[in-house]
GROMACS .gro file of C-alpha atoms in nm:
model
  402
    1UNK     CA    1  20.599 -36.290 -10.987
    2UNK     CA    2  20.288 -36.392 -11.193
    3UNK     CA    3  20.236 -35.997 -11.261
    4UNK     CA    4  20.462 -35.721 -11.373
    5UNK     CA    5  20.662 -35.521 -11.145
    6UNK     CA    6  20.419 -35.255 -10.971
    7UNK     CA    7  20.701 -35.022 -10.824
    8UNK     CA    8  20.944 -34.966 -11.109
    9UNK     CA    9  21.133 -34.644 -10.929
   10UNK     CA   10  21.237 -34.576 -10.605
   11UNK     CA   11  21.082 -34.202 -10.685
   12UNK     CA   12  20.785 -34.381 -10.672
   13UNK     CA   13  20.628 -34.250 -10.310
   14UNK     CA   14  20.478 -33.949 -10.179
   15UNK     CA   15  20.707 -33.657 -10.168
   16UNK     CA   16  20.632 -33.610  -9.771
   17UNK     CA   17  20.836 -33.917  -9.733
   18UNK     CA   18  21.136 -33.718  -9.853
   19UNK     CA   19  21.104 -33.385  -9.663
   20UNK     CA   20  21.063 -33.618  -9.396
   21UNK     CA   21  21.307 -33.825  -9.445
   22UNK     CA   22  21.563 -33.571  -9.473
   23UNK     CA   23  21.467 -33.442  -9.140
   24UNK     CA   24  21.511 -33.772  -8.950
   25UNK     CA   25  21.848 -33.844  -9.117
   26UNK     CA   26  21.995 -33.485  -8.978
   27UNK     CA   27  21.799 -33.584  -8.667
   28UNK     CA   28  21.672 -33.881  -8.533
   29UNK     CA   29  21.930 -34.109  -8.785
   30UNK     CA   30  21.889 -34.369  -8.460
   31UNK     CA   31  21.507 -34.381  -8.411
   32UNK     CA   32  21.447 -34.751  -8.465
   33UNK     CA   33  21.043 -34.802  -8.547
   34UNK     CA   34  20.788 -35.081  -8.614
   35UNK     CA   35  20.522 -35.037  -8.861
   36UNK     CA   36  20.189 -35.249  -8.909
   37UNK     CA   37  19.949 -35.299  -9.233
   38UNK     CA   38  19.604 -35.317  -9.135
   39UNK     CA   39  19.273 -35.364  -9.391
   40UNK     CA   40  18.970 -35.178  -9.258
   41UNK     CA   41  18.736 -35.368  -9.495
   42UNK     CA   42  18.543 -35.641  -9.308
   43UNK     CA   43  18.445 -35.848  -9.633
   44UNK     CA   44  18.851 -35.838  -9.780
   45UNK     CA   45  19.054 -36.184  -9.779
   46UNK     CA   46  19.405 -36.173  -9.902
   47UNK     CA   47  19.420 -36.506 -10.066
   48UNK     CA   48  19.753 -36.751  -9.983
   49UNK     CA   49  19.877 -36.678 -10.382
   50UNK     CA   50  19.828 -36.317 -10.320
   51UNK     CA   51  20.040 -36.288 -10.031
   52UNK     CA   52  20.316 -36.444 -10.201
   53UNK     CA   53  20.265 -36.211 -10.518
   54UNK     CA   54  20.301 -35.964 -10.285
   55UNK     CA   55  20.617 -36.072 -10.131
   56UNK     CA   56  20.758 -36.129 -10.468
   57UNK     CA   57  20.673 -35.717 -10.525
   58UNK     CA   58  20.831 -35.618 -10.225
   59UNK     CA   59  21.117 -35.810 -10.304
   60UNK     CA   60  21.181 -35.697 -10.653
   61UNK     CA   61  21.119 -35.330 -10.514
   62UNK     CA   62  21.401 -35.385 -10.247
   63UNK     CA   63  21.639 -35.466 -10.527
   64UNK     CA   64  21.575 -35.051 -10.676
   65UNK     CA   65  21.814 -34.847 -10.659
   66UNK     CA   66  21.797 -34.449 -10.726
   67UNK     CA   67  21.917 -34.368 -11.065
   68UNK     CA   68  22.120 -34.020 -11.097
   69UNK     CA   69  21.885 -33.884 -11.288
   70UNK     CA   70  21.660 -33.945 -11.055
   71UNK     CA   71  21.889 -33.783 -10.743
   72UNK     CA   72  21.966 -33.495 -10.952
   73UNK     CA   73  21.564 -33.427 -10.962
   74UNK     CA   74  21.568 -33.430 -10.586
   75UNK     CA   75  21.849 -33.222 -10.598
   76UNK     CA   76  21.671 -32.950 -10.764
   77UNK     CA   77  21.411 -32.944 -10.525
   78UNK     CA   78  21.494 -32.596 -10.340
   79UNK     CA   79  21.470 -32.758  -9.974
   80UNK     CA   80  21.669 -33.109 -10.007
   81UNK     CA   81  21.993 -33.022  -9.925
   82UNK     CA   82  22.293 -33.227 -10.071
   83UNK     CA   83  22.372 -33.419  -9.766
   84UNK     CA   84  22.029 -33.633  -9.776
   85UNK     CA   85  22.067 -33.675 -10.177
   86UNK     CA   86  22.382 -33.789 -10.097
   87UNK     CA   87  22.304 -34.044  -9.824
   88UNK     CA   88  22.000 -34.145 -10.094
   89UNK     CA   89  22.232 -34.202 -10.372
   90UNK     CA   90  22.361 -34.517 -10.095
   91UNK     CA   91  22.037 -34.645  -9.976
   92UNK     CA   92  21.866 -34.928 -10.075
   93UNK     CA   93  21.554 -35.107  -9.926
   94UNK     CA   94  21.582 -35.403  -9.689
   95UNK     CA   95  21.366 -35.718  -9.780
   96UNK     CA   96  21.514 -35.832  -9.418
   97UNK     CA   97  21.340 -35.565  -9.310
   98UNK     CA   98  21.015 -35.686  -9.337
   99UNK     CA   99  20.775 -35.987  -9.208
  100UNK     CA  100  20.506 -36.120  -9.398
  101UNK     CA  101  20.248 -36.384  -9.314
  102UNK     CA  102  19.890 -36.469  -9.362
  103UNK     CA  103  19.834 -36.408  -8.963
  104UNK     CA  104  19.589 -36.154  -8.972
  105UNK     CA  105  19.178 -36.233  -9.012
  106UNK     CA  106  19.251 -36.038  -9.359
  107UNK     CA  107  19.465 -36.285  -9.466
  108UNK     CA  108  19.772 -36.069  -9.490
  109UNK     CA  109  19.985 -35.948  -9.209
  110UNK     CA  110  20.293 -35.688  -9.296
  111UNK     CA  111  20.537 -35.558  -9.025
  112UNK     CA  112  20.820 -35.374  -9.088
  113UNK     CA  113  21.101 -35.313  -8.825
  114UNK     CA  114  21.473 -35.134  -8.856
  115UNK     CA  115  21.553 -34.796  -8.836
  116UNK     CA  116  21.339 -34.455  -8.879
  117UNK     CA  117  21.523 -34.397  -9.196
  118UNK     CA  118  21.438 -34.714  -9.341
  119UNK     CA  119  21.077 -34.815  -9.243
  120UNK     CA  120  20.883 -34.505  -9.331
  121UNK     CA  121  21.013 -34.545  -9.680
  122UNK     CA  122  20.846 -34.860  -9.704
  123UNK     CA  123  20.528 -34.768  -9.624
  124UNK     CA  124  20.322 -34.586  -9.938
  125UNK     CA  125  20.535 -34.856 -10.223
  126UNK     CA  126  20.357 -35.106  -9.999
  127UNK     CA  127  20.013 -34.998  -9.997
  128UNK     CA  128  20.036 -34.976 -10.386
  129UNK     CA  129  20.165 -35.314 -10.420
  130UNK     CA  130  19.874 -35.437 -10.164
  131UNK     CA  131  19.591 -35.255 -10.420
  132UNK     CA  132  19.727 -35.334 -10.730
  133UNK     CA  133  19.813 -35.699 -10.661
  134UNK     CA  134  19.440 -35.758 -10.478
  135UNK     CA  135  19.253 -35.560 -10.796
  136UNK     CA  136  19.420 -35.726 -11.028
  137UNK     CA  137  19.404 -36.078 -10.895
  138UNK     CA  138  19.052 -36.054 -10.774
  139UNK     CA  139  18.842 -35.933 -11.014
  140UNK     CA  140  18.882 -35.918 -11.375
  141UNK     CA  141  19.114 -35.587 -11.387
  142UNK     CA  142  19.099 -35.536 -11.814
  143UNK     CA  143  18.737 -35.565 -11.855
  144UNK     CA  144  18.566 -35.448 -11.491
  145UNK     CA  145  18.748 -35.198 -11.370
  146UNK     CA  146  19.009 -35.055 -11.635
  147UNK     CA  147  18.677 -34.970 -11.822
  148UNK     CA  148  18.494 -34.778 -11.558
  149UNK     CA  149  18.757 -34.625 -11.367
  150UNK     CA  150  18.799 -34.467 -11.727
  151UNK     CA  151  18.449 -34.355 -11.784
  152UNK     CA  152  18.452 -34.195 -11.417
  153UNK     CA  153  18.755 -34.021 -11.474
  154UNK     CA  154  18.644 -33.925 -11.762
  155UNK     CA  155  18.307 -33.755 -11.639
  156UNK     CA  156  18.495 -33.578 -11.353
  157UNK     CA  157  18.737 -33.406 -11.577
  158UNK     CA  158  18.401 -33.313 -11.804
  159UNK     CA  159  18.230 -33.144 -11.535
  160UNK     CA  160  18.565 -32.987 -11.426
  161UNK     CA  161  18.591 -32.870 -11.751
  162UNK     CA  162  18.227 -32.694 -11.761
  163UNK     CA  163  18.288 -32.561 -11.396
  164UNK     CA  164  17.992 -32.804 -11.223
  165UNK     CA  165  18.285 -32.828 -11.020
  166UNK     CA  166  18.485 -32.489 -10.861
  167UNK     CA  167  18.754 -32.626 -10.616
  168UNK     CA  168  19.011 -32.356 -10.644
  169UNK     CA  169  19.380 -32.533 -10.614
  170UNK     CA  170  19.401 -32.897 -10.561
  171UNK     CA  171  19.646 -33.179 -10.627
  172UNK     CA  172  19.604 -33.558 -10.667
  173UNK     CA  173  19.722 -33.793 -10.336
  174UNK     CA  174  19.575 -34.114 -10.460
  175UNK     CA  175  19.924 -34.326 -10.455
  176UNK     CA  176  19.906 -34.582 -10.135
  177UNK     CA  177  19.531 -34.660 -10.228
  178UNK     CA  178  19.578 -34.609 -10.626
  179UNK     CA  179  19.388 -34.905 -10.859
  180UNK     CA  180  19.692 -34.960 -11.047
  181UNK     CA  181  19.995 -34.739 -11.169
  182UNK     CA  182  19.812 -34.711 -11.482
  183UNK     CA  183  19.539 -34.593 -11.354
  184UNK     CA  184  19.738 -34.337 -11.098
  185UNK     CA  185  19.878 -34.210 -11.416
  186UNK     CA  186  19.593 -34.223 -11.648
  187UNK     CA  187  19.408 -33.943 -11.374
  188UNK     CA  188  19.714 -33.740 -11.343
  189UNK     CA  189  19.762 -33.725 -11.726
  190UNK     CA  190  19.432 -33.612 -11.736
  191UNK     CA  191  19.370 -33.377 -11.477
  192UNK     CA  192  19.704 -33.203 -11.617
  193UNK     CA  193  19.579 -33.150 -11.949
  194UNK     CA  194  19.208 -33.038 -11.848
  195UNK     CA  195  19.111 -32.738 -11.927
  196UNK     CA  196  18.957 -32.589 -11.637
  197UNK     CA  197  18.972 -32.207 -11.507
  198UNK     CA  198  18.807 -32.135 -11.178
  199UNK     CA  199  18.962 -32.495 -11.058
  200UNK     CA  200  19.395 -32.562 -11.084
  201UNK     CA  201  19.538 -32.907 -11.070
  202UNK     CA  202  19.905 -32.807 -10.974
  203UNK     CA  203  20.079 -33.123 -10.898
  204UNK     CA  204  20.099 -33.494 -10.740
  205UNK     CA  205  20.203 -33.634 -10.398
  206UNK     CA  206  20.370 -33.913 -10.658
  207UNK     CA  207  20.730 -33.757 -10.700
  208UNK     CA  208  20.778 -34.007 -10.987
  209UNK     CA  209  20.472 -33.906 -11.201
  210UNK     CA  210  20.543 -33.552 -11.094
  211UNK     CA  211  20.874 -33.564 -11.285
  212UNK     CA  212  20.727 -33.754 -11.544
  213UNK     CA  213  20.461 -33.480 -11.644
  214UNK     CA  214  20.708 -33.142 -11.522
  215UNK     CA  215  20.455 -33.113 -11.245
  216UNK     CA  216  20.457 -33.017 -10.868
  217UNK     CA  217  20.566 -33.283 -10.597
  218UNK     CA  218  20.332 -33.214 -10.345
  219UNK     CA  219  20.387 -33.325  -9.928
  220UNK     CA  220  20.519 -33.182  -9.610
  221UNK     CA  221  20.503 -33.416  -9.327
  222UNK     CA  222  20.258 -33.717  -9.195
  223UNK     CA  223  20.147 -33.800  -8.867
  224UNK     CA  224  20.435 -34.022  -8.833
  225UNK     CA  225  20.670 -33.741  -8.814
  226UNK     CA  226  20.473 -33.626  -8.518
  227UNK     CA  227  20.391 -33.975  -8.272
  228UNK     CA  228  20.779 -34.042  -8.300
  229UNK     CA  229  20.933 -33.695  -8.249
  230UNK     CA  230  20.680 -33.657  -7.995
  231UNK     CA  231  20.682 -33.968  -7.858
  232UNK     CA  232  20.967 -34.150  -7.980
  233UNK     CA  233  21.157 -34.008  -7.678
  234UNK     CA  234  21.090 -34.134  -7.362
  235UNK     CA  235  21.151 -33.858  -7.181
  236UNK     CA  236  20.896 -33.597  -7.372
  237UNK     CA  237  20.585 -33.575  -7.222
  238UNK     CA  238  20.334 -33.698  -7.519
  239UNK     CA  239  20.148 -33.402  -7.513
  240UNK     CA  240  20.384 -33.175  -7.625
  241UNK     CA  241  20.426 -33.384  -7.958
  242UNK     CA  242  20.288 -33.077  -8.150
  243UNK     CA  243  20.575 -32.867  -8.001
  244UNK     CA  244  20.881 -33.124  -8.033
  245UNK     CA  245  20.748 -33.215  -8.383
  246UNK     CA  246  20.732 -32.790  -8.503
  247UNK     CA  247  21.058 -32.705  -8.306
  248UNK     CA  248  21.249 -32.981  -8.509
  249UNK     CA  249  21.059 -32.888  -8.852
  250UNK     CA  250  21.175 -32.546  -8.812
  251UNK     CA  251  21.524 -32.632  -8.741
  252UNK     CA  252  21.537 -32.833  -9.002
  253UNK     CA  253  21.345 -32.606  -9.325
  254UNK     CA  254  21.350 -32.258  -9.146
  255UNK     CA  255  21.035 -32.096  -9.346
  256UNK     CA  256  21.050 -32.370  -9.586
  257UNK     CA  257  20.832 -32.633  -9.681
  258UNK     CA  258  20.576 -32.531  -9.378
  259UNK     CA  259  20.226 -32.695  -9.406
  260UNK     CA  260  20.183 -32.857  -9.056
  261UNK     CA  261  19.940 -33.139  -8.994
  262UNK     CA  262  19.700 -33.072  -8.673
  263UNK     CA  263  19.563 -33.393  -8.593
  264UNK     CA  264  19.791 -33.623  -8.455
  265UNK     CA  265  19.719 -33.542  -8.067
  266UNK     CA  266  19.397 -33.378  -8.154
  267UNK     CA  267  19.379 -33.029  -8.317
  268UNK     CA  268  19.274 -32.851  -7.966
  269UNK     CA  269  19.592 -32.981  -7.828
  270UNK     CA  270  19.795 -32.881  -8.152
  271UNK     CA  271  19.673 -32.513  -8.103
  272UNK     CA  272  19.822 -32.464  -7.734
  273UNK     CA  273  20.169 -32.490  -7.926
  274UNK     CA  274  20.093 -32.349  -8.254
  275UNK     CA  275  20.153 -32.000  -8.136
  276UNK     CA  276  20.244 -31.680  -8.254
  277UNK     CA  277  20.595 -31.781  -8.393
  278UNK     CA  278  20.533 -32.060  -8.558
  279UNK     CA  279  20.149 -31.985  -8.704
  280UNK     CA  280  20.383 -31.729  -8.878
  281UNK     CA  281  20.677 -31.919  -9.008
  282UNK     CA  282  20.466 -32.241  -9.128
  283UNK     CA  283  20.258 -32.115  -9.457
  284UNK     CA  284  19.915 -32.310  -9.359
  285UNK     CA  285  19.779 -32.633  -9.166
  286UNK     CA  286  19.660 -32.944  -9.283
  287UNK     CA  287  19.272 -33.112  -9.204
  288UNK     CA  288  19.264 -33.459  -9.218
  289UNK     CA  289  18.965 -33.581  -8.983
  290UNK     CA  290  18.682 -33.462  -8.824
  291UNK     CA  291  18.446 -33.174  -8.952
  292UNK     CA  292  18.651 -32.995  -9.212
  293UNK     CA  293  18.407 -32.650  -9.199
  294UNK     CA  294  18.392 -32.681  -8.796
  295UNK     CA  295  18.816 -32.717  -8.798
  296UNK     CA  296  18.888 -32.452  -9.049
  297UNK     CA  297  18.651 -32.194  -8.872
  298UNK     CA  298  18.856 -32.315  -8.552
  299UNK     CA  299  19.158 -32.268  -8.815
  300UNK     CA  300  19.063 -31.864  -8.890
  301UNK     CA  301  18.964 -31.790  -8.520
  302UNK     CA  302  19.283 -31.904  -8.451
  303UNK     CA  303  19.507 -31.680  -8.705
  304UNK     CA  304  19.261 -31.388  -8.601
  305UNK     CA  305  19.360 -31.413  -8.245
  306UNK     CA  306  19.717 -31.454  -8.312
  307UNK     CA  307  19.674 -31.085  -8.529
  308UNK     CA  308  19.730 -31.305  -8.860
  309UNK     CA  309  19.555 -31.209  -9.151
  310UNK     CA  310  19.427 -31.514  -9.252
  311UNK     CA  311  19.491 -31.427  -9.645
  312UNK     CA  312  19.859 -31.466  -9.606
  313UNK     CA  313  19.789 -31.850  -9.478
  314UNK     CA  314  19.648 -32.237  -9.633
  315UNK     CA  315  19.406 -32.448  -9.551
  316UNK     CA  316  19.495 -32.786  -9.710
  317UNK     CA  317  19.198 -33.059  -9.721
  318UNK     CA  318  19.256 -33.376  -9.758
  319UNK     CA  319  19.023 -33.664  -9.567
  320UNK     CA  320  18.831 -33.816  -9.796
  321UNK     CA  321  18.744 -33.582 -10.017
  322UNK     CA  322  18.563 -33.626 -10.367
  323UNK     CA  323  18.535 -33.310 -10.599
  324UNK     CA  324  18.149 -33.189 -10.505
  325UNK     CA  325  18.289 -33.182 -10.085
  326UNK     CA  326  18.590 -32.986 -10.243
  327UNK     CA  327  18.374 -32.751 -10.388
  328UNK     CA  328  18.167 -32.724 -10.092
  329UNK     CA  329  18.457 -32.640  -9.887
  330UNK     CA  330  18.623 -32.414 -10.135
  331UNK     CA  331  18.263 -32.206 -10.145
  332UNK     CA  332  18.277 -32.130  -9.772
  333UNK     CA  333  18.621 -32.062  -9.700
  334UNK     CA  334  18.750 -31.894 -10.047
  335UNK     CA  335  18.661 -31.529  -9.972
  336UNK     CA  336  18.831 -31.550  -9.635
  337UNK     CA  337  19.155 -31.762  -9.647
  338UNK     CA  338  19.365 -31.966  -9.950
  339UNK     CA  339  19.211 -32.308  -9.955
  340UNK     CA  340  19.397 -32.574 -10.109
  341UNK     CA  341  19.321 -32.981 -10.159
  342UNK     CA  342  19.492 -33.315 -10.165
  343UNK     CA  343  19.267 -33.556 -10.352
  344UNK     CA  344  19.322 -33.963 -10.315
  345UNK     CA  345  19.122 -34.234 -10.363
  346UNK     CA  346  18.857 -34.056 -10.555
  347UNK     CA  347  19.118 -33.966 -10.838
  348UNK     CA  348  19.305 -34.313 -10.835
  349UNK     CA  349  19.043 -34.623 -10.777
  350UNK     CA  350  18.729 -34.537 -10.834
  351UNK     CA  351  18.521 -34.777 -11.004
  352UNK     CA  352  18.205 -34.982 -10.967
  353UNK     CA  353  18.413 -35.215 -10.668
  354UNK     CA  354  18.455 -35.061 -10.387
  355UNK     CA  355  18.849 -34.929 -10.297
  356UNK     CA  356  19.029 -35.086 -10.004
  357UNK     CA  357  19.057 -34.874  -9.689
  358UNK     CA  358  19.405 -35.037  -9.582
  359UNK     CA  359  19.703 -34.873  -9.390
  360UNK     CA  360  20.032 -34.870  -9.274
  361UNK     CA  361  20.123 -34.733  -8.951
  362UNK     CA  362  20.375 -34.665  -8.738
  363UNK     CA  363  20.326 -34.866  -8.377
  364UNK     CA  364  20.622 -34.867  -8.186
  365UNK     CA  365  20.949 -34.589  -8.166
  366UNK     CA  366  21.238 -34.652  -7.991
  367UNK     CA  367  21.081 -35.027  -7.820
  368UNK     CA  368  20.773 -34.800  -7.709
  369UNK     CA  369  20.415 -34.754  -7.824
  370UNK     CA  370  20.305 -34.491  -7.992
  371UNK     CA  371  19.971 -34.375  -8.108
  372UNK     CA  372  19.771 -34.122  -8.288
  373UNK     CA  373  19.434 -33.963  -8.123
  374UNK     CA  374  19.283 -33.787  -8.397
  375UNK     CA  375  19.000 -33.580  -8.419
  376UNK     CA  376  18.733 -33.861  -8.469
  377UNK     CA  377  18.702 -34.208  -8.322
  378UNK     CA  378  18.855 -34.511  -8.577
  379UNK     CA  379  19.167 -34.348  -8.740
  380UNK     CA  380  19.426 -34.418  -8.484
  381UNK     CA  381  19.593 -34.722  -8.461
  382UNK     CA  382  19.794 -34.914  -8.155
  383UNK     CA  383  19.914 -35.252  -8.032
  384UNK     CA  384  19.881 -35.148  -7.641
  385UNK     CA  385  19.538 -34.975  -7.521
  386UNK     CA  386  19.751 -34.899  -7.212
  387UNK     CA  387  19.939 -34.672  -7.376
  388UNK     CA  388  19.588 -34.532  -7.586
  389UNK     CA  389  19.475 -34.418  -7.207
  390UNK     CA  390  19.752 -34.292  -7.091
  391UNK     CA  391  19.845 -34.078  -7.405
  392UNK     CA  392  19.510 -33.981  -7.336
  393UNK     CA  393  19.520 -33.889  -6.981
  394UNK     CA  394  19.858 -33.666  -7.102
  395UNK     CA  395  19.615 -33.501  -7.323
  396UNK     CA  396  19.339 -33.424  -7.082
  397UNK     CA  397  19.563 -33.299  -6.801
  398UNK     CA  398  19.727 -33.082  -7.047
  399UNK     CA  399  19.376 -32.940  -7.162
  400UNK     CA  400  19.237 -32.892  -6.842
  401UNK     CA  401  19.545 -32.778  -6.615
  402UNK     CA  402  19.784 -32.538  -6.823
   0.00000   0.00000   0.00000
């Protein structure tokens, strides 16, 4: 490796990938999936000595192990149950696991195949090793972008600080797209010991920095946990993946650990099966594309008609948001529901360059496609457009015929 290790703990990954990952070992402990990186950036080439830097990352990540400090963290986490801390204290990434080559118009191509259990761990310690290794190696990391990532984040806690910004209760998500570890941790240091009043930082989707500092892992579930319970069997009908994914969330965390993410099959379709039973069991819903206002008035009308008082339930943001959108948000919603926020890139990589817009997404479950059909045009992703259409057609049929 020409640079420093960039994951140094296997705690080191959005907390989501846990309360996930304890579902799908009680549950779908056979799912075998594919995942596939992608860069969205049309000007970004992944040079041939930074594709082997980053195969030298992944491979010194596969050789972590979880210390027991570490599992008895997790352990006091009130919805991991001892069985999954147990099957963690065994498990161990698989550099077999993964294929890397320079076969993409990027420059960098990154599959991942093996089981359920295995690949969606890979996926946010990847992502950070992709940013860190292309920032660093690219432009001159000490003296360009250390220096104003620093002034930025220094201005933002400012004018959190003097309440130019009022965002209520938010949390930092910036891992998979961070500038650096350093720089993950220099916002999170921060933003923990601002002083702010009418804005709360509470916590980190990084479980590892959220030890670290005694704060709140923050996570629930991704669309992941959706397209393959949903879709992963072959004999669900796709648009029902709302109802498959909530009926095994539930039997898994009972009232527990309930934010659930709309937009995987479009949030109209999530609504026919986000009924009275379960809009009272999970604690709030999660926006992550399309019009946030336009969803969470959708959101409201929906608790109203269910007879829900809206007070007792979340709205989580988190789609791109910066802290002046935050506060916009927060301003329309905050006398009529909780609002929350999950802030990335903004917190973790902003500087005078612009941040990388890459991903890593799950393709195939069980030697099938599967897809995601969000609420706006460009943030799915899919091998097959077959499959696109007809998860599609599943959709439409649903909408217009039940």
């Amino acid at each position: 490796m020409i640079l420093k290790p960039i994951i140094t703990s296997l705690l080191e990954t959005d907390l989501y990938k846990f309360s996930m990952g304890m579902a799908i070992y009680h549950q779908f402990s056979d799912y075998k999936t594919t995942w596939t990186f992608k860069c969205r950036n049309t000007d970004v080439q992944f040079t041939e000595e930074m594709v082997n830097e980053i195969r030298e990352q992944i491979k010194a990540y596969c050789g972590l192990r979880f210390t027991e400090e570490e599992l008895e963290y997790l352990h006091n986490i009130v919805w991991l149950k001892g069985s999954y801390v147990d099957f963690l204290r065994l498990w161990q990434p698989r550099y077999e696991d993964f294929e890397i080559t320079t076969d993409a118009e990027c420059g960098l191509a990154i599959d991942t195949r093996g089981t359920w259990l295995n690949t969606s761990m890979y996926e946010i310690p990847v992502l950070a090793i992709v940013n860190e290794v292309y920032f660093r190696m690219h432009y001159d990391y000490e003296k360009e972008l250390l220096p104003s990532f620093k002034e930025k984040l220094q201005d933002k806690v400012q004018k959190l600080e003097t309440e130019n910004y009022r965002l209520g209760t938010f949390s930092e998500f910036g891992l998979r797209r961070r500038l650096s570890s350093e720089a993950q941790e220099l916002a999170v240091k921060a933003l923990a010991g601002a002083k702010i009043n009418e804005s709360k930082f509470i916590g980190t989707s990084n479980v590892y920095l959220a030890k670290k500092f005694g704060l709140t892992p923050v996570g629930t579930m991704a669309h992941e946990w959706i397209m393959c319970t949903g879709q992963g069997n072959h004999k669900h009908n796709p648009a029902y993946s709302n109802w498959y994914a909530l009926d095994a969330w539930v039997k898994e965390y009972g009232v527990l650990n309930g934010i659930a993410l709309t937009d995987t099959i479009t949030t109209d379709c999530f609504l026919r099966d986000f009924g009275l039973t379960y809009a009272t069991l999970f604690n709030g819903v999660r926006h992550d594309s399309g019009d946030p206002i336009a969803w969470g008035e959708k959101m409201l009308a929906h608790y109203k008609k269910l007879g829900i008082d809206p007070k007792r339930k979340t709205l989580l943001f988190s789609d791109g948001l910066d802290f002046q959108r935050a506060t916009d948000i927060y301003n329309h919603f905050k006398d009529q529901i909780n609002v929350a926020f999950g802030i990335g890139t903004y917190l973790s990589n902003d500087t005078n360059v612009h941040a990388l817009n890459i991903v890593m997404k799950v393709t195939m479950c069980n030697g099938s496609d599967v897809a995601k059909i969000s609420d706006v045009a460009g943030k799915g992703m899919c091998k097959n457009a077959a499959y696109v259409e007809y998860l599609q057609r599943t959709i439409d049929w649903r909408m217009n015929k039940e």
